[in-house]
mmCIF file of C-alpha atoms in Angstrom:
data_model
loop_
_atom_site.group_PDB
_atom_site.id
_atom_site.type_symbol
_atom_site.label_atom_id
_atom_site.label_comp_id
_atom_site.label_asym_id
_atom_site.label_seq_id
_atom_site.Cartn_x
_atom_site.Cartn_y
_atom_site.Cartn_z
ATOM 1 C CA UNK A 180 -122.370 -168.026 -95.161
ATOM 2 C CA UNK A 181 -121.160 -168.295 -98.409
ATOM 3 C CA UNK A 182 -117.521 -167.082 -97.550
ATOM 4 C CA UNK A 183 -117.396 -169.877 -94.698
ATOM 5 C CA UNK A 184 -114.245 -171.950 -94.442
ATOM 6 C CA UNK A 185 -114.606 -175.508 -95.614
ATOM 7 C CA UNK A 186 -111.938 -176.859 -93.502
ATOM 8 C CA UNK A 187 -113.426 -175.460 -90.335
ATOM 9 C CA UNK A 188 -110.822 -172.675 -89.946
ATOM 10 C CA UNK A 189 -111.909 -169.072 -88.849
ATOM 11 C CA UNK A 190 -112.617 -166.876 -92.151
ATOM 12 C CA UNK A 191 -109.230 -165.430 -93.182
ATOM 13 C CA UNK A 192 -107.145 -168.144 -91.636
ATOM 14 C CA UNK A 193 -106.942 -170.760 -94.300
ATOM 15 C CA UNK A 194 -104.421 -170.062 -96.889
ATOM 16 C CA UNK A 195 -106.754 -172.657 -99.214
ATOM 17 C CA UNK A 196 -110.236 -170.746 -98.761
ATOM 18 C CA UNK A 197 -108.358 -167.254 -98.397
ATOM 19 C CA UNK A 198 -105.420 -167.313 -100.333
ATOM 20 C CA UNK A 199 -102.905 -164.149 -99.747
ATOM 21 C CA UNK A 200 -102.948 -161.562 -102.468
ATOM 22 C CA UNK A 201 -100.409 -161.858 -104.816
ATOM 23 C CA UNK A 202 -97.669 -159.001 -104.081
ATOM 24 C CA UNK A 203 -98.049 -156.147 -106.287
ATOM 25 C CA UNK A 204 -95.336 -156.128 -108.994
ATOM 26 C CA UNK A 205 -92.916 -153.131 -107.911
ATOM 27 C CA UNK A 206 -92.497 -150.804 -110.617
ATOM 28 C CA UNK A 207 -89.896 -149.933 -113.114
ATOM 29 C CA UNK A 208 -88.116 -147.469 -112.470
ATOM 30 C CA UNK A 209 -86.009 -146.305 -115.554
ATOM 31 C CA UNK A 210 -82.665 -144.882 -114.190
ATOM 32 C CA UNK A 211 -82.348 -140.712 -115.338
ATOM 33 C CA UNK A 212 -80.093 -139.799 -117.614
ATOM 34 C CA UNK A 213 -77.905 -136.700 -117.912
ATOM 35 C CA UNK A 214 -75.207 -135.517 -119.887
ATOM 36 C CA UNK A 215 -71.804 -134.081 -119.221
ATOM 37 C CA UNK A 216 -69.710 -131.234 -120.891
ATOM 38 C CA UNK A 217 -68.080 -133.696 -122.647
ATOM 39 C CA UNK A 218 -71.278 -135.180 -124.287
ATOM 40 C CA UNK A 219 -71.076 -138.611 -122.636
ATOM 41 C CA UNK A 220 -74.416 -139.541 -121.318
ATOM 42 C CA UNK A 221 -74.030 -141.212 -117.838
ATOM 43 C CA UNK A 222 -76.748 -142.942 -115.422
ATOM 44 C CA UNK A 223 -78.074 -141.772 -112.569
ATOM 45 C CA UNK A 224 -78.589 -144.034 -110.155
ATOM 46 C CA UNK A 225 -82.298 -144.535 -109.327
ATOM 47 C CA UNK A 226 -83.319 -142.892 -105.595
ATOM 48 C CA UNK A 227 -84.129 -144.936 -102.912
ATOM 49 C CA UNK A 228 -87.906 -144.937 -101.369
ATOM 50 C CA UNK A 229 -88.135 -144.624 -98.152
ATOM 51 C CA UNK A 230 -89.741 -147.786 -96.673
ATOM 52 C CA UNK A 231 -88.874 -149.781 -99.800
ATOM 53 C CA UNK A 232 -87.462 -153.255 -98.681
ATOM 54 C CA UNK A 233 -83.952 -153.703 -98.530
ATOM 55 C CA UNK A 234 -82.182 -155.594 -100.884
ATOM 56 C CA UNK A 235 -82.173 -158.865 -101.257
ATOM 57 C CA UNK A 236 -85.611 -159.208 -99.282
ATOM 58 C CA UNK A 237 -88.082 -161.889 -99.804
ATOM 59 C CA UNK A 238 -91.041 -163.112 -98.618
ATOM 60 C CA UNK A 239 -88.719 -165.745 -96.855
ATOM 61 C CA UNK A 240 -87.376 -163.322 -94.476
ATOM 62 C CA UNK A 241 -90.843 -162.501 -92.717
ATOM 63 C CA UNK A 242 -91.315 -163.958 -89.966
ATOM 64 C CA UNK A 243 -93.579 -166.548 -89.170
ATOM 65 C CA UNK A 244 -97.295 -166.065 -87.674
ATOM 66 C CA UNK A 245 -97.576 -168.240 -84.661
ATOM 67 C CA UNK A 246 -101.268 -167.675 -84.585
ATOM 68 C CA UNK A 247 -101.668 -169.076 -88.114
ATOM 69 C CA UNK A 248 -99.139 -171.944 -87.772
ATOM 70 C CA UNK A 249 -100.967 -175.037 -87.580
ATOM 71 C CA UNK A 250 -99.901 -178.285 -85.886
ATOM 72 C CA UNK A 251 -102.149 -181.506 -85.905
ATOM 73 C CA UNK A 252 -102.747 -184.853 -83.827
ATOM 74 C CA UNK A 253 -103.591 -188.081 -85.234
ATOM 75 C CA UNK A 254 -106.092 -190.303 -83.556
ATOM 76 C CA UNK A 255 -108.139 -193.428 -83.517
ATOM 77 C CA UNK A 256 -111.849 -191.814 -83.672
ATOM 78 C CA UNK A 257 -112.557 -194.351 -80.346
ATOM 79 C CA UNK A 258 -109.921 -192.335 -78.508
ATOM 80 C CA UNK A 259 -112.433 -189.145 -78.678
ATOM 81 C CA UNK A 260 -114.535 -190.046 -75.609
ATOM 82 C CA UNK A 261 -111.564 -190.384 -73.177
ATOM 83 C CA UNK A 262 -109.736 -187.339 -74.579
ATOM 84 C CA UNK A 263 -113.426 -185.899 -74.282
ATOM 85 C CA UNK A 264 -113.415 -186.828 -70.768
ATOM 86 C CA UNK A 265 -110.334 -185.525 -69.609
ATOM 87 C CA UNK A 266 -111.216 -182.198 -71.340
ATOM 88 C CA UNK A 267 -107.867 -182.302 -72.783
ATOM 89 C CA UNK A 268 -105.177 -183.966 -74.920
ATOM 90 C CA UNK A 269 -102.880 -185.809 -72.541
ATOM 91 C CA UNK A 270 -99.033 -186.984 -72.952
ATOM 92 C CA UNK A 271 -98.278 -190.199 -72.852
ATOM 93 C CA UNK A 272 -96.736 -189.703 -69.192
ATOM 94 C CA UNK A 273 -99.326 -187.590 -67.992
ATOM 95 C CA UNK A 274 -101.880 -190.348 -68.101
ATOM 96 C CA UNK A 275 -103.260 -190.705 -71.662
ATOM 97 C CA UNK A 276 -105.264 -193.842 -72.075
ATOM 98 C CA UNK A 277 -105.721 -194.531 -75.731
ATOM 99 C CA UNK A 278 -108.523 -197.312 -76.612
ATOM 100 C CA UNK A 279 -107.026 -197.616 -79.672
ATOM 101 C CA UNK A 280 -103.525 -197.624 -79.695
ATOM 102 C CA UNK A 281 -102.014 -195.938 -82.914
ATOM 103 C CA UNK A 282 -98.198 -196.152 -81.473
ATOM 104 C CA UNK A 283 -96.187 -199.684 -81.347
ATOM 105 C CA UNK A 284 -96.316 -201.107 -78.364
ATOM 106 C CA UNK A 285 -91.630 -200.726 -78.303
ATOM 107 C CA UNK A 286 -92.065 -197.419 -80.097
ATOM 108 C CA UNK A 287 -93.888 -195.974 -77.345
ATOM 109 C CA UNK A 288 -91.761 -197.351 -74.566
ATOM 110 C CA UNK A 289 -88.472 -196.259 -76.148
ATOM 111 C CA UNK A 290 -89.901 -192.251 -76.055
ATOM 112 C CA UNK A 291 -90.071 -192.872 -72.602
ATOM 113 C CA UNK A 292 -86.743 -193.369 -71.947
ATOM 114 C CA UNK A 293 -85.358 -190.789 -74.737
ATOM 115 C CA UNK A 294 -84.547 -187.510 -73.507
ATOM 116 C CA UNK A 295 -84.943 -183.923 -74.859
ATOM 117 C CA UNK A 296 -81.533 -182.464 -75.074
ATOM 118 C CA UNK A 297 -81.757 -179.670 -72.784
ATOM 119 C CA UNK A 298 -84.570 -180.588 -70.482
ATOM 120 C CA UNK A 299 -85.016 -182.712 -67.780
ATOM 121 C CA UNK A 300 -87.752 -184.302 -69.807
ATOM 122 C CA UNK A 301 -88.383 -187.121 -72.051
ATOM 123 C CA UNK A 302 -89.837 -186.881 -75.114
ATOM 124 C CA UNK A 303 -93.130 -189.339 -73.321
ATOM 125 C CA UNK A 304 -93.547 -185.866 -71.181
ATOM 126 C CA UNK A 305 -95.161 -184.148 -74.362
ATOM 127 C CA UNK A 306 -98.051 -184.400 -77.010
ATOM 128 C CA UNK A 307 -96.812 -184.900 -80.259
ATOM 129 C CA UNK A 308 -97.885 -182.996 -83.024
ATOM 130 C CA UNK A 309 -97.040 -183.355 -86.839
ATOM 131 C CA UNK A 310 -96.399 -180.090 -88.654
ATOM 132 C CA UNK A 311 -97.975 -181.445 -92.316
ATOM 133 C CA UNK A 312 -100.954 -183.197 -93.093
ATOM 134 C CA UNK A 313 -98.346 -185.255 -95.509
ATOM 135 C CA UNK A 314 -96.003 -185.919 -92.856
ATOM 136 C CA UNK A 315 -94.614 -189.210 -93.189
ATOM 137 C CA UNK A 316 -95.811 -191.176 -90.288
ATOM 138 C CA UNK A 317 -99.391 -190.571 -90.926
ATOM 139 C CA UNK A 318 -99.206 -190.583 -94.888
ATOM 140 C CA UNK A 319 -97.559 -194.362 -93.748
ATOM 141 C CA UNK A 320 -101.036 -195.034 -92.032
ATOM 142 C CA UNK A 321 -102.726 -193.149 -95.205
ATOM 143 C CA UNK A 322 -100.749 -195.717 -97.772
ATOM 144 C CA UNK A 323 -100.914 -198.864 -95.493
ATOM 145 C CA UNK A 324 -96.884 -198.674 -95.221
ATOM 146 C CA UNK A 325 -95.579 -200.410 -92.300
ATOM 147 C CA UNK A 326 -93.566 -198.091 -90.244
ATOM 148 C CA UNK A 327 -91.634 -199.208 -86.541
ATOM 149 C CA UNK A 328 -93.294 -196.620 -84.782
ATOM 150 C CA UNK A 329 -96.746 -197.373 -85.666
ATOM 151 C CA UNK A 330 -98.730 -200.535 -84.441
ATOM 152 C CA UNK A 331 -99.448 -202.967 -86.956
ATOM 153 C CA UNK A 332 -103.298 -202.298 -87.088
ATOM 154 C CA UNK A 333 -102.569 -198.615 -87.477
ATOM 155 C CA UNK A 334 -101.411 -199.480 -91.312
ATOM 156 C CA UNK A 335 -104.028 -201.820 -91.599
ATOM 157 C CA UNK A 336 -107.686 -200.142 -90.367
ATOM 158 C CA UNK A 337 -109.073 -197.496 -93.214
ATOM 159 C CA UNK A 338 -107.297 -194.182 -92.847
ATOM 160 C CA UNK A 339 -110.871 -192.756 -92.574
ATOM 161 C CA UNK A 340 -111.147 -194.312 -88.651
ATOM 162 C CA UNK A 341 -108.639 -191.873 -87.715
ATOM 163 C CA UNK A 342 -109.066 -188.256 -86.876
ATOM 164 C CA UNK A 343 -107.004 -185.542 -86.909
ATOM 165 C CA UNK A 344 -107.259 -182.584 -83.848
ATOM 166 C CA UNK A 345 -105.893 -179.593 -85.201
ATOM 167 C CA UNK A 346 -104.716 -176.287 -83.032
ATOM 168 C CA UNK A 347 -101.998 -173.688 -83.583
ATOM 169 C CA UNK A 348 -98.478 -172.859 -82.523
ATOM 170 C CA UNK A 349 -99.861 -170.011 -80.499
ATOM 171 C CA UNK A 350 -102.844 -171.612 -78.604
ATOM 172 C CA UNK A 351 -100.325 -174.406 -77.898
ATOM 173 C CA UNK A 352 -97.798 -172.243 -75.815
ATOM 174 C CA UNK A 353 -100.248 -169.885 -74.448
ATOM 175 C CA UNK A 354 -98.794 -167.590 -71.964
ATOM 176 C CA UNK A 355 -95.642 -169.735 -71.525
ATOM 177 C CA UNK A 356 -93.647 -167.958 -74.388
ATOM 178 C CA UNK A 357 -90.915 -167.267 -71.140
ATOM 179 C CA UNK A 358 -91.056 -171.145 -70.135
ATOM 180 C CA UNK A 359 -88.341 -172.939 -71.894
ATOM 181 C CA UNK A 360 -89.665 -176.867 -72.648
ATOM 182 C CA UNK A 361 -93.562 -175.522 -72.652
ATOM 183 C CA UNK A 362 -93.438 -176.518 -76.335
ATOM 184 C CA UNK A 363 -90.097 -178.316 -78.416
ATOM 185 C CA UNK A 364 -89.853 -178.691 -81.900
ATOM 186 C CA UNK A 365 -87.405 -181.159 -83.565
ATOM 187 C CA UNK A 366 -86.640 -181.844 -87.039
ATOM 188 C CA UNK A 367 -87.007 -185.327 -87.358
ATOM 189 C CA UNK A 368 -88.653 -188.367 -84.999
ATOM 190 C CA UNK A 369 -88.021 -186.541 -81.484
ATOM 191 C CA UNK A 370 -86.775 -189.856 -79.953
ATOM 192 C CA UNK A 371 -84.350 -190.275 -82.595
ATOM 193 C CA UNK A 372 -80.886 -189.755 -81.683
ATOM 194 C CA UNK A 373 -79.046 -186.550 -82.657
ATOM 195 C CA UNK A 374 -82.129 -184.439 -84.071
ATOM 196 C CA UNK A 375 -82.059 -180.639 -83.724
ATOM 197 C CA UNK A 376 -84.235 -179.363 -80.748
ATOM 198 C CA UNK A 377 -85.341 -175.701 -79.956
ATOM 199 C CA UNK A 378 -87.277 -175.595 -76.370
ATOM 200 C CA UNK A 379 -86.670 -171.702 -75.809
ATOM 201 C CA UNK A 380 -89.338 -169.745 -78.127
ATOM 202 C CA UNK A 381 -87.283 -167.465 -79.795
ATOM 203 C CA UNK A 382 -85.690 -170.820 -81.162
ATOM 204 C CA UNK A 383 -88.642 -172.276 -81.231
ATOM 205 C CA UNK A 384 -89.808 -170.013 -84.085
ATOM 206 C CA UNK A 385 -86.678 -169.695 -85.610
ATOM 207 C CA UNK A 386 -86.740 -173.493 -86.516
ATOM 208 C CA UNK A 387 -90.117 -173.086 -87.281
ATOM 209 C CA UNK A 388 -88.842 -170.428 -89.696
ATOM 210 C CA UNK A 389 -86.116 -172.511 -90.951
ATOM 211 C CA UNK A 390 -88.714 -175.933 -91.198
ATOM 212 C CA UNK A 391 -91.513 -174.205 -93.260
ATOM 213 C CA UNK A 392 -89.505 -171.665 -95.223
ATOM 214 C CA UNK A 393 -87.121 -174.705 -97.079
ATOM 215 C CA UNK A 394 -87.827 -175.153 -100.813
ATOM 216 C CA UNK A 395 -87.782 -179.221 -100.631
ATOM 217 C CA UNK A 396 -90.208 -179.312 -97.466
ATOM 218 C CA UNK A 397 -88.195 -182.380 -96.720
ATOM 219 C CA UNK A 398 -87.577 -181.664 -92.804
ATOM 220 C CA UNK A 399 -91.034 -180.290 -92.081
ATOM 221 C CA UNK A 400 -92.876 -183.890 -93.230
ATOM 222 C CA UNK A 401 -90.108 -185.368 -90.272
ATOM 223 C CA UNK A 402 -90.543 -182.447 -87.667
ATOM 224 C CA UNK A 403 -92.307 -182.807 -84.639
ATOM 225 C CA UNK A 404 -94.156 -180.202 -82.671
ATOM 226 C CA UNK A 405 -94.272 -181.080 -78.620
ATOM 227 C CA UNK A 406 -96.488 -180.005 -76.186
ATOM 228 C CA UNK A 407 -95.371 -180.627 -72.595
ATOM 229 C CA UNK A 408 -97.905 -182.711 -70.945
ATOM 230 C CA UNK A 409 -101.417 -181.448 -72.311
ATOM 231 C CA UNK A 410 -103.435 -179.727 -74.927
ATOM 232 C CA UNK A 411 -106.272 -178.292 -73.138
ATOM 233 C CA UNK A 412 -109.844 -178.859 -75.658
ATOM 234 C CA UNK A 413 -110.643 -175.578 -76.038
ATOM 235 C CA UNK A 414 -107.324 -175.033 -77.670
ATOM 236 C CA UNK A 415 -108.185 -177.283 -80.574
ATOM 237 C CA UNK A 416 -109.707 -175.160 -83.319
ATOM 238 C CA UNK A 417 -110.838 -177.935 -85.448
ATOM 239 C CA UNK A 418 -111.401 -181.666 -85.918
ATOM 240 C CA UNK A 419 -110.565 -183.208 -89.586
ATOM 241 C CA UNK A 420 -112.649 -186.508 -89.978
ATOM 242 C CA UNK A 421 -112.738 -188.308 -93.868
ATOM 243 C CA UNK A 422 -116.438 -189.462 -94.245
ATOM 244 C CA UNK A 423 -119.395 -188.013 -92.627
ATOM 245 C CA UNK A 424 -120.019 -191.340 -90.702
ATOM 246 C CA UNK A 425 -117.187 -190.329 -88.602
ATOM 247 C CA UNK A 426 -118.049 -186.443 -88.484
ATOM 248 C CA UNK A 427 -121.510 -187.647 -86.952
ATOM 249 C CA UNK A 428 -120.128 -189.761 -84.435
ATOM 250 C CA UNK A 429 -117.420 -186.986 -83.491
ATOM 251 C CA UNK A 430 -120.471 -184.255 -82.719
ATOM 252 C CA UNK A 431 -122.387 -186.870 -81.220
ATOM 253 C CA UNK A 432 -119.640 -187.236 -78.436
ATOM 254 C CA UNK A 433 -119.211 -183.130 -78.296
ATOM 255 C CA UNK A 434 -122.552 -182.540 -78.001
ATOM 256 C CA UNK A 435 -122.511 -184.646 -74.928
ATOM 257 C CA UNK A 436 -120.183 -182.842 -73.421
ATOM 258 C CA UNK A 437 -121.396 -179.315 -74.294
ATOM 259 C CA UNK A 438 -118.401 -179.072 -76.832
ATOM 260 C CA UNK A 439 -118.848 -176.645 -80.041
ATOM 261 C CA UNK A 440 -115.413 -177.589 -81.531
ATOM 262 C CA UNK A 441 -115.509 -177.466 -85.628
ATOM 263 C CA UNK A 442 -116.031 -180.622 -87.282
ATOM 264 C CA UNK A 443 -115.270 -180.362 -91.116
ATOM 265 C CA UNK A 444 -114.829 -183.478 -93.226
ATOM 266 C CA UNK A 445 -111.382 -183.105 -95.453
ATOM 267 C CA UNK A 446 -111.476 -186.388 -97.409
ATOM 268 C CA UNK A 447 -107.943 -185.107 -99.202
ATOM 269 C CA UNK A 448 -105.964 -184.972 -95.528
ATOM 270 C CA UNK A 449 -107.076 -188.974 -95.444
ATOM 271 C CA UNK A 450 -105.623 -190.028 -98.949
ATOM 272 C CA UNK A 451 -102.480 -191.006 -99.570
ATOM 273 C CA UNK A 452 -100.731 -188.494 -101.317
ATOM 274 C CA UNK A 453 -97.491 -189.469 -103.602
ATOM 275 C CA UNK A 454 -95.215 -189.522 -101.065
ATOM 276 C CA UNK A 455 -94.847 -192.928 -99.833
ATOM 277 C CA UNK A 456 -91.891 -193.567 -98.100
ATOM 278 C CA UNK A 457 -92.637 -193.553 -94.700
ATOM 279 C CA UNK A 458 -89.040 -192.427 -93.431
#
């Protein structure tokens, strides 16, 4: 399959494997010319096509492809088998067990106690989700940066031990689109007081808009994508490892569970990039 996806991602879906065509340049059209009794020559003004974009369009004011929007998990590769187990990706308060904690031990209890402005929820209710690969909380693990939310052997075990579960906006809703608080996403650290927070999904996707569509990408490598209480495994499209030692161990553990989730080994999402302020 020589068109096949190195990343893991369905053919078509990856913007790096299957880049988007460049939009055609739009033709010049030269404005018509006529003349008047008095011999002045004035312009025409150039007709308007029917369907042509209005003005002032971009490719900034399409909307966003829920489908195609990814969001990812970071994990401790030993954390597989239990997540394995429970067939699912489970919230903090709905019973995940990590065997390798990557949160500090006071950053974890704190987004138990921090509410969701809106919902009767707290943040602890939901799977977090970063929205870039080069978010600053995992390139902090990537760099070895110490970081308050992260436990201290998170920043100091090989970025390569970790693995990152990736899914989409739309598998992570599902049918919930009319559920306000199935998903939230915030601009910064969701337990971090006053951060933006969309729970209903038309304002869900408008921040999503607003997050990926900004030149400086600064607020998308802060956001936070929530998923009240579980991501269900056959919602995760693909599994990002760094070294085929761990990609081996990760289908060892889905084969014994009759799992065919992608594995693809992205060395580049496990180094750290330039970026390293942690926030």
């Amino acid at each position: 399959m020589a068109d096949e996806c190195i990343h893991g991602f369905d053919d078509g879906l990856c913007a790096i494997c299957f880049p988007p065509k460049e939009p055609e340049p739009r033709p010049v059209v030269t404005a018509a010319r006529t003349r008047t009794a008095g011999g002045t020559r004035v312009a025409r003004p150039a007709p308007r096509v029917a369907g042509s974009a209005r003005a002032g369009a971009s490719l900034a004011d399409a909307p966003i492809d829920p489908k195609t929007l990814r969001i990812y998990h970071v994990t401790h590769v030993d954390n597989i088998a239990p997540i394995l187990g429970e067939g699912a990706v489970l919230a903090d308060l709905a019973g995940a067990a990590p065997v390798v904690d990557v949160s500090a031990p006071a950053a974890r209890e704190f987004r138990r106690t921090a509410p969701i402005d809106g919902l009767d929820a707290v943040v602890a209710d939901y799977v977090p989700f970063l929205l870039s690969t080069d978010a600053h909380v995992w390139n902090a693990v990537r760099t070895g940066t110490p970081d308050p939310r992260l436990a201290e052997g998170a920043v100091e075990r090989q970025p390569a031990d970790h693995v990152i579960l990736v899914g989409s906006v739309a598998g992570a809703v599902g049918a919930r689109t009319d559920t306000v608080g199935a998903v939230v996403v915030t601009d910064a650290d969701a337990a971090a007081g006053g951060v933006a927070a969309a729970s209903a999904w038309p304002d869900v996707l408008r921040m999503l808009q607003r997050l990926h569509r900004e030149e400086d990408g600064a607020r998308l490598l802060a956001a936070e994508f929530l998923v009240h209480e579980c991501l269900p495994l056959e919602r995760v499209l693909l599994i990002a490892v760094g070294n085929d030692r761990v990609r081996d161990r990760v289908r060892t553990a889905l084969d014994a569970v009759g799992l065919r989730t992608r594995v693809a080994v992205y060395p580049p999402w496990f180094q750290p990039t330039a970026e390293t302020d942690a926030e």
